[in-house]
Short mmCIF file of C-alpha atoms in Angstrom, two decimals:
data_model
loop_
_atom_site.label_atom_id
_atom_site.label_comp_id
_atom_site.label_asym_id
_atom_site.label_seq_id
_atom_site.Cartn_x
_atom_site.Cartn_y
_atom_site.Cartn_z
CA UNK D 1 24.85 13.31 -3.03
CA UNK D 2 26.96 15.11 -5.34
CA UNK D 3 27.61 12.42 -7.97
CA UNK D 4 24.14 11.98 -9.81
CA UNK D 5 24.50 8.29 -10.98
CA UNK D 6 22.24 6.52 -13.83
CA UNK D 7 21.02 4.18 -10.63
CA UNK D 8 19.15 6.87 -9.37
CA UNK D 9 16.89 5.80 -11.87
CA UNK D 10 16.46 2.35 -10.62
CA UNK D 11 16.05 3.56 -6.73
CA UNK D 12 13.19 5.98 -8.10
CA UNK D 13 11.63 3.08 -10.28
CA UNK D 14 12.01 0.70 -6.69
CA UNK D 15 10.60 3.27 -4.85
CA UNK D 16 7.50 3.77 -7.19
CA UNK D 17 7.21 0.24 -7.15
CA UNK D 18 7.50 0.04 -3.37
CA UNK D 19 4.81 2.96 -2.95
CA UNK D 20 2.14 1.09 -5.03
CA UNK D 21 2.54 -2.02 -3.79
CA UNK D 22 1.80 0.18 -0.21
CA UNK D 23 -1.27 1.71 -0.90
CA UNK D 24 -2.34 -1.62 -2.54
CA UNK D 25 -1.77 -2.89 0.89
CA UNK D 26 -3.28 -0.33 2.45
CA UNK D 27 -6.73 -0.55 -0.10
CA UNK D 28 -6.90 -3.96 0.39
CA UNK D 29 -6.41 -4.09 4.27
CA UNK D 30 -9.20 -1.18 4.29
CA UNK D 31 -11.56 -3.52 2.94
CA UNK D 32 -10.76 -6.28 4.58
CA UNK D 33 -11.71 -4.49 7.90
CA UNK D 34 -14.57 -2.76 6.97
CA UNK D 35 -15.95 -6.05 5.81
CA UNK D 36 -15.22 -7.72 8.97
CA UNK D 37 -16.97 -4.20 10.60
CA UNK D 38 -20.05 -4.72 8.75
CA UNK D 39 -20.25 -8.48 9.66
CA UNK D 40 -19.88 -7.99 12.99
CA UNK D 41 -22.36 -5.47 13.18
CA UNK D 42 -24.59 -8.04 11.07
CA UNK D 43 -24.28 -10.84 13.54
CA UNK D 44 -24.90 -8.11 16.71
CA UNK D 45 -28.26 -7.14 14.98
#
Protein backbone atom coordinates (compact mmCIF):
# COMPACT_ATOMS: atom_id res chain seq x y z
CA UNK A 1 0.00 0.00 0.00
CA UNK A 2 2.82 2.24 0.14
CA UNK A 3 3.22 3.12 -3.55
CA UNK A 4 0.09 5.40 -4.37
CA UNK A 5 -0.27 4.66 -8.17
CA UNK A 6 -2.39 6.89 -10.78
CA UNK A 7 -4.64 3.42 -11.07
CA UNK A 8 -5.98 4.02 -7.89
CA UNK A 9 -8.00 6.26 -9.74
CA UNK A 10 -9.44 3.76 -12.04
CA UNK A 11 -10.17 1.07 -9.03
CA UNK A 12 -12.11 4.06 -7.23
CA UNK A 13 -13.94 5.03 -10.60
CA UNK A 14 -14.73 0.80 -10.94
CA UNK A 15 -15.76 0.73 -7.64
CA UNK A 16 -18.24 3.75 -7.94
CA UNK A 17 -19.36 2.21 -10.92
CA UNK A 18 -19.75 -1.19 -9.28
CA UNK A 19 -21.69 0.45 -6.20
CA UNK A 20 -24.36 2.07 -8.47
CA UNK A 21 -24.92 -0.48 -10.60
CA UNK A 22 -25.67 -2.37 -6.85
CA UNK A 23 -28.14 -0.31 -5.46
CA UNK A 24 -29.70 -0.12 -8.98
CA UNK A 25 -30.01 -3.78 -8.48
CA UNK A 26 -31.09 -3.58 -5.31
CA UNK A 27 -34.03 -0.61 -6.28
CA UNK A 28 -35.10 -2.51 -8.95
CA UNK A 29 -35.29 -6.02 -7.24
CA UNK A 30 -37.25 -4.02 -4.34
CA UNK A 31 -39.86 -3.30 -6.71
CA UNK A 32 -40.02 -6.15 -8.39
CA UNK A 33 -41.03 -7.95 -5.10
CA UNK A 34 -43.21 -5.64 -3.68
CA UNK A 35 -45.13 -5.76 -6.89
CA UNK A 36 -45.34 -9.41 -6.89
CA UNK A 37 -46.44 -8.78 -2.82
CA UNK A 38 -49.21 -6.64 -3.76
CA UNK A 39 -50.45 -9.05 -6.52
CA UNK A 40 -50.52 -11.78 -4.53
CA UNK A 41 -52.32 -10.18 -1.92
CA UNK A 42 -54.73 -8.95 -4.88
CA UNK A 43 -55.50 -12.40 -6.12
CA UNK A 44 -55.95 -13.74 -2.14
CA UNK A 45 -58.66 -10.96 -1.70
Amino acid sequence: MANEQPLNLAQLVADYIFYWKFKHNVRVALTTLSRRLIITMVILE
